[in-house]
Amino acid sequence: MSLSSSLATAMTALRANQAALSIVSSNVGNAQTPGYVARSINQVAESTGDVGSSVRVTGVNRSLDQFVQSQLRSETSGGAYADQMSGVLTQLQSVYGTPGAAGSLETAFSNFTTALQSLSTTSGSASTQISAARSAQSLAQQLNATTQGIQTLRSNMEQDLNISVGQANTAMNQIAQLNTQLQSMSANDPTAANLMDQRDSAITQLSQLMDIRVSTNGSNQATVYTSNGVELVGVQASQLSFNSQGTLNANSLWNSDPTKSSAGTISCKLANGASIDMVASNSFKSGQIAADLTLRDTTLVQAQTQVDQLAAAMASALSDKTTAGAAAPAALAPKAGFDLDLSNMLPGNTVNLTYTDTATNTQHQVSIVRVDDPSVLPLSNATGANPMRIGINFASGMASIVTQLNAALGGANLQFSNPSGSTLRVVDNGASAATVNAASVTKTATSLANGSPQLALFTDGASLYSGAITAGGSQFTGLAGRITVNAAVLSDPSKLLVYNTSPATQAGDTTRSDFLYNQLTSGTFSYSSATGLGTAAAPLKGTLSSYMQQFLSLQSNASTTAIQLQQGQDVVVNTLKQKMQSTSGVNIDAEMANLIALQNSYAANAHVMSVVQSMMNSLLQAQV
């Protein structure tokens, strides 16, 4: 190798050392910068055409472990989902209150039943009447407050979704812009490394909001998809939009049919102009957005259903009277069945029918519901629902009722007729194909003193609660937020005792207060499977207090599980962050060792140049 070649090689080595020192400096300076990926110099040996080789710097490498990065993004989505679920379910427990403490549902219910018991044991003194009425109102107000708390949480989710959609659009636009900047750059370009760090940070932010998949092509372009394949970022960024409905109430429910939906949905306008309903297509399975949707549309809706069921069961337990049907005339033999009086049935009141299919020896229960709004017919039933609900429009009179029932249940070998007035007759067809086991009518008491202990103590605002179903929805929905004590009872608490005026209820007669207390403490009722307890085929049955304890326990367990999941997910995410840091982050010890090696290399190459210069000087002097 000539002296000039040696000098040139040493100079290229010094330039490579300078570039490497710059990278070390960048690494050390950004050791604590979030999202920064450690760099290393990329250099190759080049033939000089003589003996030996020089060195050329070709760019910068990012020390990125893409497998760990992909895992971290996935678990980041799961962590954001778990954090949101845990936080909101913990808030929901605060809405219910601490069991046994003042301001809780259980305490309000217990106080009311205790007041009713005192009303009976004191033979209805004026002070205990007032106390019982106030306790009833406190219970109603606690249900109102619980509904308000649940709907506030749902409204918070609606607001969070609006904010998250804005954040997602910002991240997606940033990724697309960085893609454009990176398109003309080599992957080893030092500037590209900085842009790729920024792009990775934007993708990480997006992964907190939703579960995503990322692919990178040879042109250094990152394409981002949802887990079900919707392209969020390609050459251009898609745009998400959210039609926020603001403050939600119990009737504000999401529906895949936009004309029926009263909660916001997320739409995605793709780069090609097409639009997708991201909620209807189930595009969010993890991340904060998925948690917000789950809470708003499922978890908190079920919580509302649970307190609505408590309010409805409590109101109906005190106001509804079930009357067994009279046996149909023996002259109808071999047909047999019952006669039922349908007079004074309110919308939502029911005819309860039990029959046995003799061919299969299977017993069926049917609940025939008075429905005055034909637009809601037929009523829907869950698979295997027991009892099965059949809605009947009473608006056109008995003849129409009979026709509708024969059309609905004629195939079950049952026959309906109207022998007179408001009497409905139900019998088997006389062919031994079916047996009518029992039939009754459940009606809501409309009078405060009709000789019956039933009392419409709790009302739906100023209206009686009968479970009516209209195009606006079921009276059941949101009842806990509207329930109150009958205004007539609040103004005259003696109504808690006086159940008849002719003859007048005797002083000390506790028939009504005993009935109210027994219904609330030992009456057994069925509860909708929409509460998350029981199934449509085998609904939960039990007392009001046991039902309340079960749904509160269900929510408490859900909160505990969510906290445990969140804690476990935090461990996973933190472990992956540490692994990502160890494989792709800056290791100060390694950088310091590298710095020493570069210093030694720099000094050695500088010494080579010094020796070459000395030798060249000696040659020049020799020629003189």
XYZ file of C-alpha atoms in Angstrom, residues 93-594:
502
model
C -69.537 0.704 42.868
C -69.519 4.210 44.314
C -72.905 4.830 42.670
C -74.386 1.824 44.475
C -72.840 2.856 47.767
C -71.117 0.732 50.377
C -73.363 -2.161 51.486
C -74.868 -1.408 54.876
C -73.799 2.235 54.809
C -76.076 5.255 54.554
C -76.821 6.244 50.983
C -76.829 2.708 49.603
C -79.695 0.870 47.895
C -79.609 -1.934 50.445
C -79.873 0.493 53.360
C -82.751 2.427 51.764
C -84.660 -0.809 51.091
C -84.015 -2.093 54.612
C -85.166 1.191 56.147
C -88.420 1.046 54.193
C -89.257 -2.536 55.151
C -88.422 -1.740 58.787
C -90.792 1.236 58.654
C -93.566 -0.972 57.245
C -92.994 -3.519 59.980
C -93.267 -0.743 62.581
C -96.479 0.396 60.922
C -98.009 -3.019 61.624
C -96.612 -3.495 65.123
C -97.819 -0.063 66.278
C -101.282 -0.553 64.749
C -100.643 2.341 62.391
C -99.934 5.369 64.538
C -99.776 8.688 62.672
C -96.048 9.071 63.253
C -95.260 5.612 61.850
C -97.463 6.337 58.819
C -95.437 9.453 58.082
C -92.182 7.613 58.719
C -93.155 4.797 56.338
C -94.154 7.250 53.591
C -90.867 9.121 53.983
C -88.878 5.883 53.928
C -90.661 4.885 50.719
C -89.779 8.226 49.190
C -86.147 7.871 50.316
C -85.979 4.486 48.583
C -87.453 5.956 45.411
C -84.970 8.833 45.546
C -82.093 6.400 46.025
C -83.205 4.571 42.874
C -83.417 7.950 41.102
C -79.890 8.816 42.234
C -78.566 5.410 41.160
C -80.025 5.898 37.702
C -78.533 9.380 37.524
C -75.139 7.971 38.461
C -75.304 5.217 35.845
C -76.433 7.580 33.099
C -73.720 10.078 34.046
C -71.155 7.332 33.519
C -72.744 6.494 30.145
C -72.656 10.163 29.155
C -68.981 10.257 30.160
C -68.352 7.331 27.814
C -70.104 9.246 25.017
C -67.809 12.219 25.626
C -64.728 9.978 25.851
C -65.596 8.441 22.485
C -65.814 11.875 20.922
C -62.387 12.803 22.327
C -60.846 9.444 21.357
C -62.052 9.746 17.757
C -60.345 13.149 17.521
C -57.126 11.713 18.962
C -57.264 8.765 16.547
C -57.656 11.090 13.545
C -54.673 13.155 14.720
C -52.516 10.036 15.038
C -53.645 8.612 11.677
C -52.994 11.901 9.861
C -49.538 12.108 11.444
C -48.713 8.565 10.331
C -49.831 9.362 6.773
C -47.768 12.578 6.684
C -44.679 10.752 7.943
C -45.246 8.036 5.343
C -45.137 10.732 2.670
C -41.898 12.179 4.036
C -40.279 8.746 4.300
C -41.305 7.625 0.834
C -38.299 9.180 -0.911
C -35.784 8.277 1.777
C -33.581 5.277 2.273
C -34.249 3.246 5.384
C -30.634 3.969 6.432
C -30.960 7.725 6.059
C -30.225 9.338 9.473
C -33.172 11.700 8.959
C -35.420 8.714 8.200
C -34.547 7.188 11.576
C -35.939 10.236 13.363
C -39.099 10.211 11.236
C -39.592 6.493 11.860
C -39.343 7.110 15.604
C -42.076 9.739 15.285
C -44.211 7.400 13.210
C -43.819 4.572 15.714
C -44.861 6.928 18.520
C -47.992 7.901 16.585
C -48.809 4.231 15.971
C -48.352 3.518 19.683
C -50.768 6.329 20.530
C -53.277 4.834 18.093
C -52.836 1.376 19.648
C -53.951 2.759 23.001
C -57.252 3.716 21.403
C -57.885 0.571 19.346
C -56.388 -2.768 18.416
C -54.427 -2.452 15.165
C -52.182 -4.389 12.786
C -49.222 -2.713 11.057
C -47.337 -3.806 7.958
C -44.319 -2.073 6.396
C -43.321 -2.459 2.732
C -40.000 -2.043 0.905
C -40.705 1.631 0.302
C -40.654 2.218 4.044
C -44.427 2.808 4.106
C -46.463 1.673 7.131
C -50.053 0.536 6.524
C -52.334 0.392 9.539
C -55.447 -1.812 9.772
C -58.009 -2.613 12.426
C -58.010 -6.198 13.635
C -60.870 -7.027 11.241
C -59.089 -5.551 8.226
C -60.388 -1.992 7.854
C -57.547 0.144 6.449
C -56.957 3.156 8.670
C -53.749 4.446 7.073
C -52.313 3.652 3.664
C -51.226 6.174 1.084
C -53.752 8.435 2.784
C -55.373 8.404 6.209
C -58.992 7.401 6.648
C -61.128 9.752 8.719
C -63.228 8.707 11.715
C -66.323 10.638 12.737
C -68.578 10.389 15.782
C -72.111 11.755 15.967
C -72.132 12.461 19.688
C -75.579 12.546 21.310
C -74.378 14.547 24.311
C -76.046 13.648 27.593
C -77.563 10.157 27.559
C -80.514 8.762 29.474
C -81.844 5.249 30.035
C -83.671 5.334 26.691
C -80.557 6.444 24.767
C -79.522 3.143 23.229
C -77.271 2.339 20.281
C -78.829 0.445 17.386
C -77.294 -0.739 14.135
C -80.303 0.862 12.422
C -79.455 4.604 12.414
C -83.148 5.525 12.494
C -83.541 3.674 15.813
C -80.231 4.612 17.425
C -80.112 7.317 20.078
C -76.450 6.915 21.035
C -73.493 7.973 18.934
C -71.791 5.695 16.437
C -68.327 5.821 14.864
C -68.083 5.958 11.086
C -64.936 5.593 9.012
C -64.575 7.339 5.652
C -61.976 5.396 3.701
C -59.496 6.946 1.279
C -61.630 5.685 -1.641
C -64.678 7.564 -0.312
C -66.533 4.529 1.060
C -67.960 4.724 4.583
C -68.147 2.000 7.247
C -70.043 1.940 10.549
C -67.184 0.835 12.783
C -69.481 -0.076 15.691
C -71.868 -2.164 13.581
C -68.933 -3.943 11.915
C -67.401 -4.721 15.336
C -64.122 -3.106 14.312
C -63.071 -2.296 17.876
C -62.198 -5.287 20.022
C -59.620 -3.750 22.347
C -58.253 -0.376 23.351
C -59.989 2.528 25.078
C -62.605 2.978 22.347
C -63.692 -0.674 22.658
C -63.919 -0.297 26.446
C -66.008 2.870 26.127
C -68.396 1.143 23.720
C -68.675 -1.941 25.923
C -69.395 0.171 28.975
C -71.853 2.495 27.251
C -73.805 -0.141 25.321
C -73.533 -3.290 27.418
C -72.159 -3.055 30.944
C -73.913 0.127 32.057
C -77.086 -0.696 30.119
C -77.264 -3.950 32.061
C -76.644 -2.052 35.310
C -79.573 0.214 34.438
C -81.732 -2.807 33.626
C -80.927 -4.279 37.022
C -82.128 -1.232 38.956
C -85.103 -0.822 36.604
C -86.031 -4.430 37.342
C -85.841 -3.740 41.064
C -88.063 -0.677 40.682
C -90.549 -2.498 38.433
C -90.728 -5.609 40.612
C -91.161 -3.492 43.714
C -93.939 -1.375 42.168
C -95.758 -4.395 40.718
C -95.394 -6.436 43.903
C -97.456 -3.866 45.775
C -99.950 -2.850 43.089
C -100.658 -5.959 41.012
C -103.395 -8.431 41.817
C -103.498 -11.845 40.148
C -106.897 -13.527 39.913
C -107.211 -17.183 38.955
C -109.620 -18.028 36.154
C -112.886 -19.849 36.792
C -113.237 -23.358 35.383
C -114.974 -23.391 32.016
C -118.496 -24.933 32.060
C -118.566 -28.725 32.258
C -120.996 -28.734 29.317
C -118.011 -28.048 27.053
C -116.577 -31.527 27.734
C -114.395 -33.082 26.443
C -112.946 -29.610 26.165
C -111.700 -28.072 29.405
C -110.168 -24.772 30.404
C -110.885 -21.453 32.135
C -112.902 -18.257 31.905
C -111.044 -15.002 32.568
C -112.321 -11.478 33.193
C -110.327 -8.992 31.090
C -112.134 -5.874 32.305
C -109.979 -3.074 33.721
C -106.746 -4.507 32.319
C -104.221 -1.754 31.704
C -101.604 -1.706 28.904
C -98.842 -4.037 30.038
C -101.123 -6.159 32.266
C -101.108 -9.846 31.441
C -103.112 -13.028 31.049
C -100.991 -15.858 32.418
C -101.471 -19.249 30.809
C -99.914 -22.649 31.494
C -100.629 -25.596 29.209
C -99.121 -28.995 28.486
C -98.439 -30.432 25.052
C -99.573 -34.012 25.650
C -97.665 -35.389 22.668
C -94.328 -34.438 24.241
C -95.546 -34.014 27.822
C -93.938 -30.572 27.758
C -95.378 -27.769 29.857
C -95.386 -24.258 28.414
C -95.990 -20.885 30.016
C -97.413 -17.979 28.048
C -97.749 -14.348 29.067
C -100.402 -12.580 26.994
C -99.644 -8.855 27.213
C -102.098 -6.063 26.555
C -100.523 -3.804 23.938
C -102.424 -0.785 22.650
C -99.780 0.280 20.134
C -99.873 -2.132 17.154
C -96.576 -0.731 15.809
C -94.639 -2.715 18.427
C -96.230 -6.059 17.528
C -95.225 -8.820 17.445
C -93.257 -8.749 20.689
C -89.801 -10.275 20.548
C -88.795 -13.291 22.636
C -85.371 -14.640 23.453
C -84.669 -18.201 22.361
C -86.370 -20.611 24.777
C -88.100 -17.761 26.652
C -90.278 -19.034 29.497
C -92.824 -17.600 29.717
C -93.200 -16.685 26.067
C -94.675 -13.218 25.599
C -97.465 -12.656 23.101
C -98.615 -9.089 22.533
C -102.312 -8.589 21.830
C -103.889 -5.329 20.659
C -106.946 -4.678 22.826
C -108.003 -1.544 20.943
C -110.628 -3.242 18.699
C -112.506 -5.157 21.381
C -113.039 -8.765 22.417
C -113.738 -10.186 18.944
C -110.358 -8.929 17.731
C -108.634 -10.225 20.869
C -110.075 -13.715 20.304
C -109.048 -13.687 16.633
C -105.455 -12.638 17.486
C -105.138 -15.300 20.189
C -106.460 -18.105 17.986
C -103.996 -17.057 15.285
C -101.119 -17.007 17.773
C -101.887 -20.157 19.776
C -104.242 -22.185 17.636
C -101.302 -24.296 16.538
C -100.807 -25.264 20.188
C -104.234 -26.954 20.129
C -105.834 -24.214 22.219
C -109.091 -22.421 21.483
C -110.144 -18.948 22.574
C -113.642 -17.484 22.608
C -115.731 -14.692 24.141
C -118.871 -16.162 25.744
C -120.023 -12.760 26.985
C -118.961 -9.252 27.961
C -115.266 -9.020 28.769
C -114.875 -12.739 29.482
C -112.136 -14.608 27.653
C -112.486 -18.383 27.499
C -109.484 -20.601 26.838
C -109.926 -24.379 26.415
C -108.129 -27.256 24.744
C -109.466 -28.480 21.406
C -111.013 -31.594 22.927
C -108.689 -33.928 21.040
C -106.426 -34.662 24.034
C -103.560 -32.934 22.226
C -103.158 -30.285 24.930
C -104.203 -29.649 28.516
C -104.843 -26.188 29.931
C -103.276 -26.434 33.392
C -103.858 -22.948 34.762
C -104.932 -19.477 33.723
C -105.038 -16.159 35.565
C -105.182 -12.411 34.991
C -102.796 -9.880 36.534
C -104.140 -6.328 36.835
C -102.749 -3.148 38.347
C -104.792 -1.623 41.167
C -106.100 1.786 40.107
C -107.934 2.710 43.308
C -106.323 3.388 46.679
C -109.302 2.012 48.593
C -111.154 -0.702 46.686
C -111.341 -3.301 49.421
C -108.074 -4.899 48.350
C -104.728 -4.561 50.140
C -102.966 -3.949 46.800
C -101.713 -0.370 46.581
C -100.039 1.568 43.776
C -97.573 2.976 46.275
C -94.828 3.520 43.703
C -95.697 5.259 40.462
C -93.962 6.199 37.234
C -93.911 9.919 37.828
C -97.602 10.847 37.936
C -98.693 7.668 36.087
C -99.382 4.156 37.284
C -96.739 1.581 36.450
C -98.184 -1.351 34.513
C -95.308 -2.282 32.207
C -96.904 -0.709 29.113
C -95.092 -1.159 25.784
C -95.299 1.541 23.115
C -93.361 2.699 20.069
C -91.378 4.899 22.440
C -90.169 1.803 24.301
C -91.128 -0.155 27.379
C -92.329 1.643 30.494
C -89.849 -0.632 32.267
C -86.840 1.123 30.718
C -85.523 3.883 32.939
C -88.252 3.367 35.551
C -85.732 3.583 38.400
C -84.991 7.157 37.348
C -88.663 8.160 37.334
C -90.097 6.135 40.200
C -91.695 8.093 43.024
C -94.204 7.570 45.790
C -97.862 8.017 44.855
C -98.652 11.688 45.493
C -101.932 10.738 47.194
C -100.033 8.648 49.751
C -97.491 11.391 50.423
C -100.292 13.864 51.083
C -102.232 11.334 53.190
C -100.003 8.565 54.629
C -103.092 6.900 56.190
C -103.589 5.356 52.745
C -100.865 2.907 53.815
C -103.516 1.403 56.106
C -106.946 2.376 54.767
C -107.841 -0.048 51.978
C -111.626 0.283 52.058
C -114.112 3.101 52.607
C -117.362 1.145 52.557
C -117.238 -0.337 55.046
C -114.409 1.807 56.387
C -111.151 0.144 57.408
C -111.194 -0.317 61.159
C -108.627 1.405 63.350
C -105.765 -0.985 64.115
C -106.452 -3.048 60.949
C -102.989 -3.767 59.553
C -104.109 -5.887 56.597
C -102.593 -3.529 54.037
C -99.350 -2.802 55.869
C -98.911 -6.539 56.518
C -99.462 -7.213 52.809
C -96.957 -4.565 51.750
C -94.342 -5.837 54.202
C -94.817 -9.480 53.212
C -94.632 -8.699 49.504
C -91.383 -6.802 49.934
C -89.706 -9.289 52.286
C -91.027 -12.738 51.401
C -92.864 -12.411 48.065
C -91.249 -14.416 45.263
C -90.984 -12.922 41.785
C -89.360 -13.669 38.423
C -86.653 -11.398 37.002
C -85.662 -10.714 33.407
C -82.574 -12.478 32.062
C -81.537 -9.070 30.665
C -80.314 -8.348 34.204
C -77.538 -10.894 33.691
C -79.113 -13.245 36.239
C -80.846 -16.437 35.183
C -81.676 -17.245 31.563
C -84.643 -16.699 29.268
C -85.588 -20.360 29.648
C -84.966 -20.455 33.407
C -85.375 -16.937 34.795
C -84.164 -16.094 38.272
C -86.873 -16.320 40.926
C -86.635 -15.008 44.456
C -87.451 -12.237 46.895
C -86.713 -8.605 46.160
C -83.913 -8.466 48.741
C -82.247 -11.612 47.408
C -82.462 -10.272 43.846
C -80.911 -6.973 44.919
C -78.102 -8.746 46.751
C -77.426 -10.929 43.718
C -77.163 -8.125 41.179
C -75.059 -5.995 43.543
C -72.807 -8.990 44.110
C -72.621 -9.550 40.350
C -71.474 -5.974 39.818
C -69.032 -6.153 42.720
C -67.482 -9.330 41.292
C -67.257 -7.714 37.862
C -65.416 -4.750 39.385
C -63.023 -7.023 41.294
C -62.338 -9.071 38.161
C -61.720 -5.903 36.132
C -59.227 -4.636 38.722
C -57.389 -7.963 38.720
C -57.312 -7.985 34.921
C -56.019 -4.423 34.878
C -53.276 -5.265 37.367
C -52.265 -8.331 35.390
C -52.285 -6.381 32.133
C -50.125 -3.681 33.694
C -47.536 -6.342 34.562
C -47.546 -7.639 30.979
C -47.249 -4.158 29.444
C -44.476 -3.100 31.836
C -42.573 -6.333 31.171
C -42.766 -5.758 27.417
C -41.713 -2.116 27.842
C -38.657 -3.277 29.759
C -37.923 -5.859 27.076
C -38.374 -3.240 24.381
C -36.017 -0.928 26.247
C -33.406 -3.670 26.628
C -33.513 -4.632 22.929
C -34.244 -1.314 21.231
C -33.519 1.383 23.794
C -30.259 3.046 24.703
C -27.869 1.115 26.950
C -25.664 3.755 28.564
C -23.012 1.209 29.619
C -22.759 -0.128 26.076
C -22.584 3.396 24.664
C -19.781 4.331 27.068
C -17.828 1.212 26.097
C -18.415 2.053 22.441
